[in-house]
């Protein structure tokens, strides 16, 4: 594993282009585009204000930079650095901005979710979509880029509008049977739309592309409900994570629950491997060593850690959330399927230091990774069944079916890995710190334990 | 006589009260004892004295004054004393009667008391029983009530827990509602502020887009107007995607179904086969035969059906039939296996019944058969081995074959000998020729040397003679060429040196050829006929060449 040098970035804005060749990062009000393999700066653009959001267009030719405070969106071209485009939302304000799948339209959501403005970069035409809903995930493009599903709220009722992205023609508009729609997501094959209600009611609705209600699923009443929903890449399974610390998986044929994964505090009676991160504190240094360490960039604070396999039963540290707070830190909040749909990684919020990996084929627990501090971010490799995770310290953790490894990020002054993302080829990882970023190239897999 | 009735009474009462003293008497007095009518027998004129003394005894024993004393000489009785005695006796008798009456009364009283007590004890026992039963009944009720109390307590606990859970749910929902409400209120306030701001703001910043130049479509096509056709096209595309998805899913499911059906068929066949085998092996179990026969009939029916089933893929009926038949056969197999298990258990326990003997016998038979087979195979292998040994070890066992072999061998030997001879002769010839050729080569080299010397002198001569002529450098060459043309066998005339080189090469080659050839010959002697002709040809060729070169040289020297 090779690590690149550390670069500056701000606001955790760092994205790889869809074709995998370029890396765009934001440093305050500048947009820096680098080549992924050499990390040389190819282009440098200056925006009018601090960039709040940055996104690549689908053809990797343009980059969108949104400045929410000023209500501006600037688009830069990679091929023609002189080309410029500026969208000013005016007094109506800007809350979010995104590309359309064809890379020629920009959808801006105005402040207070008054409307969604669709700007065409081809014709400078504007279209408006009224009454968009402000919720966890109110807008989603299908994976093939043909359709847009938008959640709307009119007269205290939830609706969904399906648009054809080609010419923004309204294909379907139907009411949903939700109390308060919290989110919607297209299945990877683009034929089914999963819609879920807010946490006050456990309800997951499945609509077909033409607006027919296929099925409703509700696991229980009254207690807090759905926290997160995720489709498997093969569209065969829909995983629902809820506040009762369980994950329920529905199958795409009958839309009924086929299995329920629980996250108990005491793990017993499974064939899963429990990896526990064990830190090895360095020996107390003598005076000479201290000086030496300081000159070497202070590896004194970098404790070595490795994974140990624990014998069952294992106790996972629990943190009980405050009972009277809203949105309690309990329940499964993150679900991620691996790219081959073989594994599912979950995180239970009241056991924040543990990541659970489930084998979807066998429908059983495969591994549990217990870290020393709360897991901040984890992501699957887009090509191989490999999970990378970080916990806010200077280490990178990798899990694969063969084993688990903990790698120290070699950076001066300590690099706290706050989040990470994989390159689309699966050959490298981008690690984001607070103000820094670093690339990790996977060459040969070193697997321990 | 007045004494008689008294005596009668006495007798009667004495019969009732006391019997022992009368035994002292003789037989006649005993007889008298029996009935009061024979009273006279006790006292007769003969035994008056005895009777008197006896009566005296009796009276004195009763505590009365004696009736008669022997001191009185008169034989007559003292009437007074007798009367007194009688009176006393009567009094005694009355007294005793009275006591008897009293005792009877007492006895009656006591017996009635006893009855009464018996009755009361009976009553009391019943009461005791009753009260015992009541007690047990009450204990039972108490126990039941306690159980009920426990269950009610549990219910209460559960209800309390549920209430608590519901309360917590309510509280979390309430906190969620409050949170949402606060969020909405904050947003509302922001909205109000913004509205105020906008109303107050004089200039309104309008929305605008500023693009340097219009971009083309990402896919390069031209954009279309929004018309009904496009709408319909979009609808069509949408339905196409859906249909494709359903299609692919249906295909997958059909494949899966086909596979599962295949598996079921296979299972059915295998189960049927195992059942049939079992049927054959266990002939003793007659009641089952009927069942298995029926099953086999069913199986045959289903065998025919299976061909139909493969055609009717979606027929629910066929599917049900298949699954039912599999279930039936599986149940049979299971029952069979259970029976076998039980049998095995019994045999292990040591019991021997008819049912047990059969499988054991068959088992033993099988063992015997297998052993026999093994023995046969072993024998077979042994015989084969023996035959093989014979074949290999002593070939003279079969005369004809050995003779033939010998004949063949001799023939071969003779042939080889002849060929050896030929080869030897050839070798000698080759040796001779080699010698000749080496001599020739030596001669040739000598001649060549002479030729060279001649050439050199001739050249010198020419050079000296042609000095007067103003000639280019080419002239001597030309001349040399002309002169050497005749000498050269090859047509290329360009340079002297190549032709000379060629000549030299040929000359040098020829002795080499000659020298290599004998070697080759020596190698080839081992080969049988065939190569001789080739070698002869080579020799002839080389001879030609050598003769040719000799003639050339001859030409040159001229």
PDB file of N, CA and C in Angstrom, chain B residues 40 62 83 89 92 110 202 217 219 258 260 262 275 285 287-288 314 322 335 352 399 468 487 512 535:
ATOM      1  N   UNK B  40     -88.201 -86.818  94.274  1.00  0.00           N
ATOM      2  CA  UNK B  40     -88.129 -87.802  95.356  1.00  0.00           C
ATOM      3  C   UNK B  40     -86.856 -88.601  95.339  1.00  0.00           C
ATOM      4  N   UNK B  62     -74.086 -71.540 103.115  1.00  0.00           N
ATOM      5  CA  UNK B  62     -74.794 -70.307 102.803  1.00  0.00           C
ATOM      6  C   UNK B  62     -74.729 -69.304 103.931  1.00  0.00           C
ATOM      7  N   UNK B  83     -87.772 -74.645 109.569  1.00  0.00           N
ATOM      8  CA  UNK B  83     -88.615 -73.522 109.090  1.00  0.00           C
ATOM      9  C   UNK B  83     -87.786 -72.252 108.987  1.00  0.00           C
ATOM     10  N   UNK B  89     -83.769 -69.256 103.624  1.00  0.00           N
ATOM     11  CA  UNK B  89     -83.545 -69.581 102.218  1.00  0.00           C
ATOM     12  C   UNK B  89     -84.469 -68.796 101.313  1.00  0.00           C
ATOM     13  N   UNK B  92     -83.223 -65.379 101.158  1.00  0.00           N
ATOM     14  CA  UNK B  92     -82.048 -65.370 100.290  1.00  0.00           C
ATOM     15  C   UNK B  92     -82.480 -65.373  98.836  1.00  0.00           C
ATOM     16  N   UNK B 110     -77.087 -50.730  80.594  1.00  0.00           N
ATOM     17  CA  UNK B 110     -75.735 -50.694  79.999  1.00  0.00           C
ATOM     18  C   UNK B 110     -75.766 -50.981  78.505  1.00  0.00           C
ATOM     19  N   UNK B 202     -35.659  47.033  -1.627  1.00  0.00           N
ATOM     20  CA  UNK B 202     -36.136  47.780  -2.785  1.00  0.00           C
ATOM     21  C   UNK B 202     -35.843  47.007  -4.055  1.00  0.00           C
ATOM     22  N   UNK B 217     -25.910  18.804 -26.690  1.00  0.00           N
ATOM     23  CA  UNK B 217     -26.396  17.711 -25.836  1.00  0.00           C
ATOM     24  C   UNK B 217     -25.257  16.753 -25.523  1.00  0.00           C
ATOM     25  N   UNK B 219     -25.335  13.585 -25.561  1.00  0.00           N
ATOM     26  CA  UNK B 219     -25.242  12.454 -26.470  1.00  0.00           C
ATOM     27  C   UNK B 219     -25.188  12.896 -27.926  1.00  0.00           C
ATOM     28  N   UNK B 258     -37.789 -25.026 -13.296  1.00  0.00           N
ATOM     29  CA  UNK B 258     -37.422 -26.240 -14.036  1.00  0.00           C
ATOM     30  C   UNK B 258     -36.400 -27.052 -13.259  1.00  0.00           C
ATOM     31  N   UNK B 260     -35.854 -27.021 -10.030  1.00  0.00           N
ATOM     32  CA  UNK B 260     -36.453 -27.613  -8.840  1.00  0.00           C
ATOM     33  C   UNK B 260     -37.297 -28.824  -9.206  1.00  0.00           C
ATOM     34  N   UNK B 262     -36.834 -30.747 -11.731  1.00  0.00           N
ATOM     35  CA  UNK B 262     -35.901 -31.842 -12.040  1.00  0.00           C
ATOM     36  C   UNK B 262     -35.442 -32.524 -10.770  1.00  0.00           C
ATOM     37  N   UNK B 275     -37.238 -47.947  -2.393  1.00  0.00           N
ATOM     38  CA  UNK B 275     -38.363 -48.694  -1.838  1.00  0.00           C
ATOM     39  C   UNK B 275     -38.494 -50.046  -2.513  1.00  0.00           C
ATOM     40  N   UNK B 285     -42.069 -59.649   5.123  1.00  0.00           N
ATOM     41  CA  UNK B 285     -43.048 -58.692   5.625  1.00  0.00           C
ATOM     42  C   UNK B 285     -44.196 -58.614   4.643  1.00  0.00           C
ATOM     43  N   UNK B 287     -47.570 -58.023   5.072  1.00  0.00           N
ATOM     44  CA  UNK B 287     -48.563 -56.942   5.070  1.00  0.00           C
ATOM     45  C   UNK B 287     -48.072 -55.720   4.298  1.00  0.00           C
ATOM     46  N   UNK B 288     -46.741 -55.540   4.266  1.00  0.00           N
ATOM     47  CA  UNK B 288     -46.226 -54.356   3.570  1.00  0.00           C
ATOM     48  C   UNK B 288     -46.242 -54.524   2.074  1.00  0.00           C
ATOM     49  N   UNK B 314     -46.745 -25.375 -16.389  1.00  0.00           N
ATOM     50  CA  UNK B 314     -47.429 -24.479 -15.467  1.00  0.00           C
ATOM     51  C   UNK B 314     -48.704 -25.067 -14.901  1.00  0.00           C
ATOM     52  N   UNK B 322     -47.286 -34.193  -8.270  1.00  0.00           N
ATOM     53  CA  UNK B 322     -45.876 -34.518  -8.065  1.00  0.00           C
ATOM     54  C   UNK B 322     -45.504 -34.383  -6.605  1.00  0.00           C
ATOM     55  N   UNK B 335     -41.153 -44.444   7.198  1.00  0.00           N
ATOM     56  CA  UNK B 335     -41.693 -45.494   8.060  1.00  0.00           C
ATOM     57  C   UNK B 335     -40.842 -46.749   7.945  1.00  0.00           C
ATOM     58  N   UNK B 352     -34.858 -62.650  19.394  1.00  0.00           N
ATOM     59  CA  UNK B 352     -34.907 -63.250  18.057  1.00  0.00           C
ATOM     60  C   UNK B 352     -36.335 -63.614  17.720  1.00  0.00           C
ATOM     61  N   UNK B 399       7.036 -76.949 -28.462  1.00  0.00           N
ATOM     62  CA  UNK B 399       8.129 -77.222 -29.424  1.00  0.00           C
ATOM     63  C   UNK B 399       7.961 -76.466 -30.721  1.00  0.00           C
ATOM     64  N   UNK B 468      55.387  -0.676 -71.147  1.00  0.00           N
ATOM     65  CA  UNK B 468      55.451   0.405 -72.148  1.00  0.00           C
ATOM     66  C   UNK B 468      54.081   0.940 -72.462  1.00  0.00           C
ATOM     67  N   UNK B 487      40.290 -20.224 -68.182  1.00  0.00           N
ATOM     68  CA  UNK B 487      40.587 -21.138 -67.074  1.00  0.00           C
ATOM     69  C   UNK B 487      39.384 -21.320 -66.162  1.00  0.00           C
ATOM     70  N   UNK B 512      38.351 -31.765 -49.027  1.00  0.00           N
ATOM     71  CA  UNK B 512      37.562 -31.866 -47.793  1.00  0.00           C
ATOM     72  C   UNK B 512      36.484 -32.911 -47.939  1.00  0.00           C
ATOM     73  N   UNK B 535      26.041 -43.543 -51.792  1.00  0.00           N
ATOM     74  CA  UNK B 535      27.460 -43.278 -51.569  1.00  0.00           C
ATOM     75  C   UNK B 535      28.233 -43.440 -52.888  1.00  0.00           C
TER      76      UNK B 535
END
